[in-house]
Tab-separated table of C-alpha atoms in Angstrom:
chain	number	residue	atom	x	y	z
A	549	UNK	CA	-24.115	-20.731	-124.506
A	550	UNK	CA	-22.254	-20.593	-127.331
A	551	UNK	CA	-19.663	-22.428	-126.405
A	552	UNK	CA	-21.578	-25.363	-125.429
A	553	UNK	CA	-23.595	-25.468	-129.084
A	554	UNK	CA	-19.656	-25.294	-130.689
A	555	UNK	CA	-19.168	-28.040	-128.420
A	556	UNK	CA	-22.243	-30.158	-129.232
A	557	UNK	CA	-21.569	-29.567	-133.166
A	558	UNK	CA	-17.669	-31.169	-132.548
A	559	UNK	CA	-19.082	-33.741	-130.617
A	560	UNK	CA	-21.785	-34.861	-133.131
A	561	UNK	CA	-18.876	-34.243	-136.063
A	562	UNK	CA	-16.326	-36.335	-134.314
A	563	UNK	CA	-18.562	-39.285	-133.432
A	564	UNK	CA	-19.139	-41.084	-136.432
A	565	UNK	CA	-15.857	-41.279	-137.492
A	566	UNK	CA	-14.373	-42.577	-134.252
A	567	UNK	CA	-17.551	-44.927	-134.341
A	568	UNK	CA	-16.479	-46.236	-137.621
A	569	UNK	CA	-12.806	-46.475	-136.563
A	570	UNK	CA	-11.633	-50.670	-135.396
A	571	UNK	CA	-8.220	-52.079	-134.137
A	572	UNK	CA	-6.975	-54.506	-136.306
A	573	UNK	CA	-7.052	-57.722	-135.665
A	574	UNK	CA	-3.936	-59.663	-133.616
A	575	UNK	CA	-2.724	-61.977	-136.308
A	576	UNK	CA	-3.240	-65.410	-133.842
A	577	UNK	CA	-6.898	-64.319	-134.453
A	578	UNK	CA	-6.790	-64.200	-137.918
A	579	UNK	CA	-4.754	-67.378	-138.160
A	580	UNK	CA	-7.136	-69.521	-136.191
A	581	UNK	CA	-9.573	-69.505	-139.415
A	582	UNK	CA	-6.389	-70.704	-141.134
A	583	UNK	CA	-5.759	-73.925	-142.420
A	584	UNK	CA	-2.735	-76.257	-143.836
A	585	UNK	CA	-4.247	-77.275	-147.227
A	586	UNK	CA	-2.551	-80.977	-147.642
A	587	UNK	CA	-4.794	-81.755	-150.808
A	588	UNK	CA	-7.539	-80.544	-153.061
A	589	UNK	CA	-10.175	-82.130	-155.297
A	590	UNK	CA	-12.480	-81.209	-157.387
A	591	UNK	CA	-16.467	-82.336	-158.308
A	592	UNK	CA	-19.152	-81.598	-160.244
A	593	UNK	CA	-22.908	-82.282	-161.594
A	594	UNK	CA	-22.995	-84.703	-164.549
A	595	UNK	CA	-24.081	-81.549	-166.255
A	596	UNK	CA	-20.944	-79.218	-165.495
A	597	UNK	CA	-18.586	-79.378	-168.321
A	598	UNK	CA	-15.888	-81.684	-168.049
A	599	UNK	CA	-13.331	-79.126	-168.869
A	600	UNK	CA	-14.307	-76.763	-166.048
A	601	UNK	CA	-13.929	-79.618	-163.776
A	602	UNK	CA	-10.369	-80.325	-165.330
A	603	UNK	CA	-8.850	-76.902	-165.680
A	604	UNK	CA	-10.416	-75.971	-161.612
A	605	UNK	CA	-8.689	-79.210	-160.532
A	606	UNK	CA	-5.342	-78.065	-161.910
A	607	UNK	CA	-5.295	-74.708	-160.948
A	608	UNK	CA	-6.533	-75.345	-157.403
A	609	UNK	CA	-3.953	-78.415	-157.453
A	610	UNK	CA	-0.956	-75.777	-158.379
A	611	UNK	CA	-1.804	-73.291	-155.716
A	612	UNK	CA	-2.092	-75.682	-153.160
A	613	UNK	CA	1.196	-77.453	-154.295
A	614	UNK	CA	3.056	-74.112	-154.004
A	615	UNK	CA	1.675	-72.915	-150.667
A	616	UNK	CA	4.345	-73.655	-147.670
A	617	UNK	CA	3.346	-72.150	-144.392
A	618	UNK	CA	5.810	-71.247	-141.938
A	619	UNK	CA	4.219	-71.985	-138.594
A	620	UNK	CA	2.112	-75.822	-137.960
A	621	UNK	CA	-1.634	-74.843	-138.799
A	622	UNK	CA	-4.421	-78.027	-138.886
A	623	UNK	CA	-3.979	-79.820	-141.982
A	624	UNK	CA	-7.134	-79.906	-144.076
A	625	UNK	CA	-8.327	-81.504	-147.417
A	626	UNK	CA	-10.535	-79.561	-149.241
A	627	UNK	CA	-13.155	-80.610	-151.265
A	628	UNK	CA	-14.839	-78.440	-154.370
A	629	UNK	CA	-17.591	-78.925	-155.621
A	630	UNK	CA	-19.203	-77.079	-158.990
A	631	UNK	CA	-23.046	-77.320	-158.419
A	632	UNK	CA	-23.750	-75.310	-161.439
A	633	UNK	CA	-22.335	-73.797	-164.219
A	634	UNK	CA	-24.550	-71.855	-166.732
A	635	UNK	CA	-24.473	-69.680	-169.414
A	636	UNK	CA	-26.352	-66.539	-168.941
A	637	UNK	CA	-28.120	-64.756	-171.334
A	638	UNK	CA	-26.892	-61.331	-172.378
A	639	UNK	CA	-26.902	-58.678	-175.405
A	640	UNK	CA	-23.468	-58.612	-176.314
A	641	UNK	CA	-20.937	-61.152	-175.528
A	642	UNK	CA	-21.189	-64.287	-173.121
A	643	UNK	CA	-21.867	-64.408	-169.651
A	644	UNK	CA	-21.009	-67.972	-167.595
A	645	UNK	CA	-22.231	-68.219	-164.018
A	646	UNK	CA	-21.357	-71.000	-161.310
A	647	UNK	CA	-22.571	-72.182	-158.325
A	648	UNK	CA	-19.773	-73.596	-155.666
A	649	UNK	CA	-19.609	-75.083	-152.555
A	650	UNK	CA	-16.416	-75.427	-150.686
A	651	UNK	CA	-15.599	-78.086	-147.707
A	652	UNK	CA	-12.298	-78.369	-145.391
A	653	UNK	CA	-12.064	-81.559	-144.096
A	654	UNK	CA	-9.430	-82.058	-140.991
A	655	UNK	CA	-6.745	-84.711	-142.204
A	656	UNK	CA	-6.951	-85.933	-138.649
A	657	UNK	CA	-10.484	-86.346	-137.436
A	658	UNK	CA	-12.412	-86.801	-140.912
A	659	UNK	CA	-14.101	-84.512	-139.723
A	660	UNK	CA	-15.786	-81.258	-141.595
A	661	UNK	CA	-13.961	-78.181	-140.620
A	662	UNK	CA	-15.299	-75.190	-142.298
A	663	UNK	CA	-18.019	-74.678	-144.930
A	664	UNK	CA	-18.933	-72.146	-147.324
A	665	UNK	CA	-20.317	-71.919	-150.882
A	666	UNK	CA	-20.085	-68.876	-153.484
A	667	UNK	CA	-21.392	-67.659	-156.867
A	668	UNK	CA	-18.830	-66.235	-159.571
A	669	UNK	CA	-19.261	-65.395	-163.163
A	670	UNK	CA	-16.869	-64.393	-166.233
A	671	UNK	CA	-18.068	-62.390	-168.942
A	672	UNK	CA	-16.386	-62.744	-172.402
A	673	UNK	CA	-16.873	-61.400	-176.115
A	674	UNK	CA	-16.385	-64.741	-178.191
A	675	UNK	CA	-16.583	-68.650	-177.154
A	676	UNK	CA	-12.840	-69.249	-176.792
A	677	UNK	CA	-11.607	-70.164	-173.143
A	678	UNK	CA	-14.420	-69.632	-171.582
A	679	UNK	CA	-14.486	-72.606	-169.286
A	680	UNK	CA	-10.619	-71.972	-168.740
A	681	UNK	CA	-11.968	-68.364	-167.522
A	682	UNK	CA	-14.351	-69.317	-164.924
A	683	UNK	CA	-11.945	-72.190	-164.222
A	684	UNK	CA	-9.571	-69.433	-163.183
A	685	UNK	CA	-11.958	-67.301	-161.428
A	686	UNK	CA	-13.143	-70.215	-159.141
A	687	UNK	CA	-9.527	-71.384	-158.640
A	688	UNK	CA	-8.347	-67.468	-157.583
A	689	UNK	CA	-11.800	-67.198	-154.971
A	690	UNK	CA	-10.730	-70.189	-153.519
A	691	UNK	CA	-6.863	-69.723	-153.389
A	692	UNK	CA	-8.226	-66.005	-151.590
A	693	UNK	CA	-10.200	-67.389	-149.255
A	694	UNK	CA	-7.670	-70.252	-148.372
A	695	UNK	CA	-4.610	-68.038	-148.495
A	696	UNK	CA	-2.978	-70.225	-151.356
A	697	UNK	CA	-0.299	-68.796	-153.852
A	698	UNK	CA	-2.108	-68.820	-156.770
A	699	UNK	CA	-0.218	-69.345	-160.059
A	700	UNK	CA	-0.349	-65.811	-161.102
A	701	UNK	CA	-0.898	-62.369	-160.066
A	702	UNK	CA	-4.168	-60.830	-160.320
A	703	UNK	CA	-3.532	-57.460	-161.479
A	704	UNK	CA	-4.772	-55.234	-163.953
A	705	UNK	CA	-2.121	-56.067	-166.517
A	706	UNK	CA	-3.070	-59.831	-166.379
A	707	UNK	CA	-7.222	-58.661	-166.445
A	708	UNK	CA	-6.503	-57.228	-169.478
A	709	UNK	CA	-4.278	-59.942	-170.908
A	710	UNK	CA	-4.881	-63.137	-169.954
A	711	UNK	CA	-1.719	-65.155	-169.629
């Protein structure tokens, strides 16, 4: 009997974590969401500061530009688009807030490839650089999500001082 509650007990302990444990993924799986980026460009509202759009453009144009991928992926163009970009109100400080929507279009087909959209926001004590700081923020998303090299490395050191 007492056995079989000791046995019970290490089956109910033992369970969750071997529920909660998953193979990794073969990298051919992970590379089929992977595209060549050939191109990037960047859009916005009429409302969307101009310098945003500007400093996203560049970064986003960099980390594309210094991307090379070693094995023949479909070559995309991707298309970024600010939908909104906000101040928020806060206490202390200054809060700025956009709205994004990314597209991969195939270079071959015209066609849409992938779609997704995201919200990011910076916060910052004074006015200076704050577009550059969501700029960057919205450039490093999409260089993650796209694999990119971005420019720089985000680490603490370069959180704490910006380059």
């Amino acid at each position: 009997m007492r056995s079989g509650v000791l046995r019970l007990a290490l089956i109910l302990t033992l369970t969750p974590s071997l529920m909660a444990f998953r193979m990794p993924l073969e990298d051919g799986v992970r590379d089929k969401l992977l595209y060549d980026v050939r191109g990037a460009f960047v859009t916005a509202r009429p409302d969307v500061p101009q310098g945003l759009v500007i400093a996203t453009d560049m970064l986003i144009d960099e980390a594309v530009r210094s991307t090379m991928r070693p094995s023949m992926l479909p070559r995309t163009i991707i298309s970024v688009r600010i939908d909104r970009a906000a101040p928020v109100p806060v206490v202390f400080g200054r809060r700025l807030e956009a709205r994004v929507t990314v597209q991969a279009v195939s270079v071959s087909t015209g066609e849409p490839v992938a779609t997704g959209s995201f919200e990011t926001s910076v916060f910052l004590f004074g006015n200076k650089d704050a577009d550059a700081a969501l700029a960057r923020k919205i450039a490093d998303r999409v260089a993650s999500e796209f694999r990119l090299r971005s420019g720089h490395s985000a680490t603490i050191t370069s959180a704490l001082f910006e380059p």
